[in-house]
């Protein structure tokens, strides 16, 4: 299975994504002509070297003066460009992600009157259309993104001095559930446009999926940093249909601990970042009743979770069992509208697919269903059944 993995160790902007995908093999002339036919810009593409790394630099040349445009005006521009259907759909969804993030940050729910500033110019539109065309032309079965270096410090824009990541960028990261980190460089390394493109196309992963490299591409950024300001992209043939994940298992035996304390510990561990918790009945020496506490955790959370277990149970130690990796399905939450008792409700479902896009499971979020059951008078198990049936029709 062919996969594209973006590795934004030095950030990502629209032109970096475009350069990276062109360097991976998307046809440069075709994409260049499509951009110039769709937007009032000219495109220059050349190879550069950034701190010893050869990369493709894409320059979008725009008119000297451009009016500030509204979201509907940009939508009309994309629709009027006569793009291939898949490219148009991706460009429109990417633009919508930008608009929704901007509207959320500025407290403006009406997208019809939303004005874009920096991200509303022709170069951003060119990046979105060009990146959409280039990515689709690579014909990948799946696309992933490793943790993003967003930079640090502040930036000056139309709204004044803002922190890095910019509020709209941070909102896109939140909605897309992307892993990210700050950098030592006092620069904005992830732009709203770059975040929106990645959010549309890529699924977040913490590490590279296991596979064999087909080709590598680099898109050049504008910044001069201590290291190369490039976006790395890797085309791979994946070995597995599941995503690798690195975990550790914490385990301890606890006797003379009440059920109330164990129940509270269960909730506390999950709130602190445990991936899963299991408490099993056991019999210890001399026939004493006890419990075995097992916790699945990310390695970086192990110490704080072990300390919590010791404080709450009085255990003298916690065993940490390293696991090379586990394989898991990609999972995300979707909101679904469905009918219960003649009324329309909205609830969340967890959708699981393998990296080939095959649907593995759909499960209803219990808390949402419990609230709907209480409001409608319908048994919760019936609410869950209706929700999962509706979701399967939508996502199968």
Tab-separated table of N, CA, C and O in Angstrom, residues 338 340-341 343 345 347 365-384:
chain	number	residue	atom	x	y	z
A	338	UNK	N	-29.162	11.798	13.862
A	338	UNK	CA	-30.028	10.635	13.668
A	338	UNK	C	-31.332	10.848	14.418
A	338	UNK	O	-31.458	11.742	15.256
A	340	UNK	N	-34.439	9.732	16.884
A	340	UNK	CA	-34.862	8.918	18.021
A	340	UNK	C	-36.212	9.439	18.489
A	340	UNK	O	-36.330	10.621	18.838
A	341	UNK	N	-37.218	8.573	18.480
A	341	UNK	CA	-38.547	8.962	18.966
A	341	UNK	C	-39.135	10.147	18.234
A	341	UNK	O	-39.835	10.966	18.839
A	343	UNK	N	-37.572	12.681	17.001
A	343	UNK	CA	-36.760	13.888	17.134
A	343	UNK	C	-35.363	13.641	16.550
A	343	UNK	O	-34.878	12.516	16.554
A	345	UNK	N	-31.432	14.145	16.841
A	345	UNK	CA	-30.372	14.399	17.816
A	345	UNK	C	-29.016	14.275	17.126
A	345	UNK	O	-28.919	13.691	16.039
A	347	UNK	N	-24.970	13.063	17.948
A	347	UNK	CA	-24.101	12.371	18.907
A	347	UNK	C	-22.805	11.968	18.208
A	347	UNK	O	-22.717	11.953	16.970
A	365	UNK	N	-20.538	6.852	21.202
A	365	UNK	CA	-20.046	7.446	22.439
A	365	UNK	C	-21.147	7.361	23.493
A	365	UNK	O	-22.215	7.959	23.340
A	366	UNK	N	-20.867	6.632	24.570
A	366	UNK	CA	-21.902	6.289	25.542
A	366	UNK	C	-22.503	7.522	26.206
A	366	UNK	O	-23.725	7.607	26.395
A	367	UNK	N	-21.679	8.495	26.603
A	367	UNK	CA	-22.196	9.646	27.331
A	367	UNK	C	-23.209	10.424	26.495
A	367	UNK	O	-24.219	10.895	27.023
A	368	UNK	N	-22.938	10.574	25.199
A	368	UNK	CA	-23.900	11.244	24.322
A	368	UNK	C	-25.213	10.476	24.270
A	368	UNK	O	-26.299	11.056	24.338
A	369	UNK	N	-25.103	9.156	24.138
A	369	UNK	CA	-26.305	8.315	24.039
A	369	UNK	C	-27.098	8.330	25.339
A	369	UNK	O	-28.343	8.297	25.333
A	370	UNK	N	-26.397	8.392	26.460
A	370	UNK	CA	-27.084	8.425	27.755
A	370	UNK	C	-27.922	9.696	27.887
A	370	UNK	O	-29.053	9.656	28.374
A	371	UNK	N	-27.374	10.835	27.441
A	371	UNK	CA	-28.125	12.093	27.501
A	371	UNK	C	-29.354	12.036	26.598
A	371	UNK	O	-30.435	12.512	26.969
A	372	UNK	N	-29.197	11.456	25.400
A	372	UNK	CA	-30.319	11.353	24.464
A	372	UNK	C	-31.377	10.404	25.012
A	372	UNK	O	-32.594	10.658	24.906
A	373	UNK	N	-30.958	9.304	25.631
A	373	UNK	CA	-31.900	8.359	26.228
A	373	UNK	C	-32.718	9.025	27.326
A	373	UNK	O	-33.937	8.820	27.439
A	374	UNK	N	-32.061	9.845	28.119
A	374	UNK	CA	-32.759	10.549	29.201
A	374	UNK	C	-33.757	11.551	28.643
A	374	UNK	O	-34.872	11.701	29.165
A	375	UNK	N	-33.375	12.244	27.578
A	375	UNK	CA	-34.258	13.263	27.000
A	375	UNK	C	-35.429	12.654	26.240
A	375	UNK	O	-36.522	13.219	26.211
A	376	UNK	N	-35.203	11.502	25.602
A	376	UNK	CA	-36.215	10.905	24.723
A	376	UNK	C	-37.047	9.821	25.390
A	376	UNK	O	-38.123	9.469	24.905
A	377	UNK	N	-36.544	9.264	26.495
A	377	UNK	CA	-37.237	8.144	27.135
A	377	UNK	C	-37.001	6.813	26.460
A	377	UNK	O	-37.597	5.795	26.831
A	378	UNK	N	-36.129	6.766	25.466
A	378	UNK	CA	-35.785	5.528	24.757
A	378	UNK	C	-34.607	4.865	25.475
A	378	UNK	O	-33.672	5.559	25.895
A	379	UNK	N	-34.630	3.530	25.646
A	379	UNK	CA	-33.510	2.850	26.319
A	379	UNK	C	-32.178	3.174	25.652
A	379	UNK	O	-32.087	3.290	24.427
A	380	UNK	N	-31.129	3.303	26.473
A	380	UNK	CA	-29.837	3.730	25.951
A	380	UNK	C	-29.282	2.739	24.935
A	380	UNK	O	-28.638	3.135	23.959
A	381	UNK	N	-29.536	1.446	25.146
A	381	UNK	CA	-29.009	0.468	24.184
A	381	UNK	C	-29.666	0.619	22.815
A	381	UNK	O	-29.045	0.392	21.773
A	382	UNK	N	-30.942	1.064	22.794
A	382	UNK	CA	-31.623	1.296	21.522
A	382	UNK	C	-31.089	2.556	20.851
A	382	UNK	O	-30.933	2.610	19.622
A	383	UNK	N	-30.784	3.587	21.647
A	383	UNK	CA	-30.178	4.807	21.108
A	383	UNK	C	-28.824	4.484	20.469
A	383	UNK	O	-28.521	4.938	19.365
A	384	UNK	N	-28.022	3.684	21.161
A	384	UNK	CA	-26.706	3.311	20.631
A	384	UNK	C	-26.841	2.518	19.326
A	384	UNK	O	-26.081	2.732	18.382
